[in-house]
Amino acid sequence: MEERIIQSLMHEYQLDELSAEERRIVEMAIEATDRSYAPYSNFHVGAALLLDNGETFIGCNQENAAFPVGLCAERTALFAAGAQYPDVGVKVLAIAARGTDGELVDEPVSPCGSCRQVMVETEKRFGHEMIILLHGRKRILRIEGIKPLMPLTFTEF
């Protein structure tokens, strides 16, 4: 038997410590939570992304009574961007959420496994890592590339 340790590096920031560009994308993700359709979970998630060409997109979770037909915020943003700019990579992706009380969550929320795999595919497709910003009121996690969140991927880079 061989034992391996997998470690992930993430940096903690406050909103005002991010660059103006990254702060703008986080603020867009927060605003996108208001567009979420989440009548079943009451957990409203927003995502925003910045493409390599400067274009921005938002996404928000879309629930459906026929679970799991809904879609996560991250994938709605990534797929919308891919439909409009199929040859342009993602530079920054931010995620924010409001809990069942309607308030922004204190701790950052992390993408689900399906969203992580789409993020892997996005990085593979365009040949570079994206900056991932996970927003919480107490802190924002800044992660360089999807590997720290998904070190064992379905497909290799």
Coordinates of C-alpha atoms in Angstrom, one line a residue, residues 44-155:
H44 CA -30.1 31.3 -3.8
V45 CA -26.7 31.0 -5.6
G46 CA -25.2 33.5 -8.0
A47 CA -22.1 33.2 -10.2
A48 CA -20.3 35.7 -12.4
L49 CA -17.4 35.3 -14.7
L50 CA -14.9 37.4 -16.6
L51 CA -13.7 36.1 -19.9
D52 CA -10.2 36.6 -21.3
N53 CA -11.7 39.2 -23.8
G54 CA -13.2 41.3 -21.0
E55 CA -16.8 40.2 -21.4
T56 CA -18.7 39.3 -18.3
F57 CA -21.6 36.9 -17.7
I58 CA -23.8 36.0 -14.7
G59 CA -25.6 32.8 -13.8
C60 CA -27.9 31.8 -11.0
N61 CA -29.4 28.5 -9.8
Q62 CA -32.6 27.4 -11.5
E63 CA -34.6 24.8 -9.6
N64 CA -37.4 22.6 -10.8
A65 CA -39.9 20.4 -9.1
A66 CA -38.7 17.5 -11.2
F67 CA -35.4 17.3 -9.3
P68 CA -32.6 17.1 -10.6
V69 CA -33.7 19.0 -13.7
G70 CA -32.5 22.3 -12.3
L71 CA -29.1 23.8 -12.9
C72 CA -26.5 25.4 -10.7
A73 CA -25.4 29.0 -11.0
E74 CA -21.8 28.2 -12.0
R75 CA -22.9 26.1 -15.0
T76 CA -25.6 28.6 -16.2
A77 CA -22.8 31.2 -16.3
L78 CA -20.2 29.0 -17.9
F79 CA -22.6 27.6 -20.5
A80 CA -24.0 31.1 -21.4
A81 CA -20.5 32.4 -21.9
G82 CA -19.6 29.3 -24.0
A83 CA -22.6 29.8 -26.2
Q84 CA -21.8 33.4 -26.9
Y85 CA -18.0 33.2 -27.0
P86 CA -17.0 29.5 -27.7
D87 CA -13.4 30.3 -28.4
V88 CA -12.7 32.6 -25.3
G89 CA -11.4 31.3 -22.0
V90 CA -12.5 32.2 -18.5
K91 CA -10.2 34.4 -16.5
V92 CA -12.2 34.7 -13.2
L93 CA -15.3 32.9 -11.8
A94 CA -17.0 34.1 -8.6
I95 CA -19.7 32.4 -6.6
A96 CA -22.0 33.8 -3.9
A97 CA -25.0 32.6 -2.0
R98 CA -27.9 33.7 0.1
G99 CA -29.1 31.2 2.8
T100 CA -32.7 30.3 3.6
D101 CA -32.9 33.5 5.7
G102 CA -32.3 35.6 2.6
E103 CA -28.9 36.9 3.9
L104 CA -25.6 36.3 2.3
V105 CA -23.9 33.3 3.8
D106 CA -21.1 33.8 6.3
E107 CA -18.8 31.2 5.0
P108 CA -18.0 30.7 1.3
V109 CA -20.0 28.0 -0.6
S110 CA -18.1 25.6 -2.8
P111 CA -19.3 24.3 -6.2
C112 CA -20.9 20.9 -6.5
G113 CA -19.0 18.0 -8.2
S114 CA -20.8 18.5 -11.5
C115 CA -19.9 22.2 -11.6
R116 CA -16.3 21.3 -10.6
Q117 CA -16.1 18.9 -13.6
V118 CA -17.4 21.6 -15.9
M119 CA -14.7 23.9 -14.6
V120 CA -12.1 21.2 -15.2
E121 CA -13.3 20.9 -18.8
T122 CA -13.3 24.7 -19.2
E123 CA -9.7 25.0 -18.1
K124 CA -8.7 22.0 -20.3
R125 CA -10.5 23.5 -23.3
F126 CA -8.8 26.8 -23.1
G127 CA -5.4 25.7 -21.8
H128 CA -5.2 27.8 -18.7
E129 CA -6.4 28.0 -15.1
M130 CA -9.1 30.4 -14.0
I131 CA -9.2 32.3 -10.7
I132 CA -12.1 31.1 -8.5
L133 CA -13.5 33.4 -5.9
L134 CA -15.8 31.9 -3.3
H135 CA -17.7 34.6 -1.4
G136 CA -18.7 34.6 2.2
R137 CA -19.4 37.6 4.5
K138 CA -16.6 36.5 6.8
R139 CA -14.1 35.8 4.1
I140 CA -13.5 35.2 0.4
L141 CA -11.5 32.3 -0.7
R142 CA -9.3 32.9 -3.8
I143 CA -8.2 29.8 -5.6
E144 CA -5.9 29.6 -8.6
G145 CA -7.4 26.9 -10.8
I146 CA -9.8 24.1 -10.2
K147 CA -7.2 21.5 -9.1
P148 CA -7.3 22.6 -5.4
L149 CA -11.0 21.9 -5.4
M150 CA -10.9 18.8 -7.5
P151 CA -7.5 17.2 -7.5
L152 CA -8.8 13.9 -8.8
T153 CA -10.7 14.7 -12.0
F154 CA -12.7 12.6 -14.4
T155 CA -10.5 13.8 -17.3

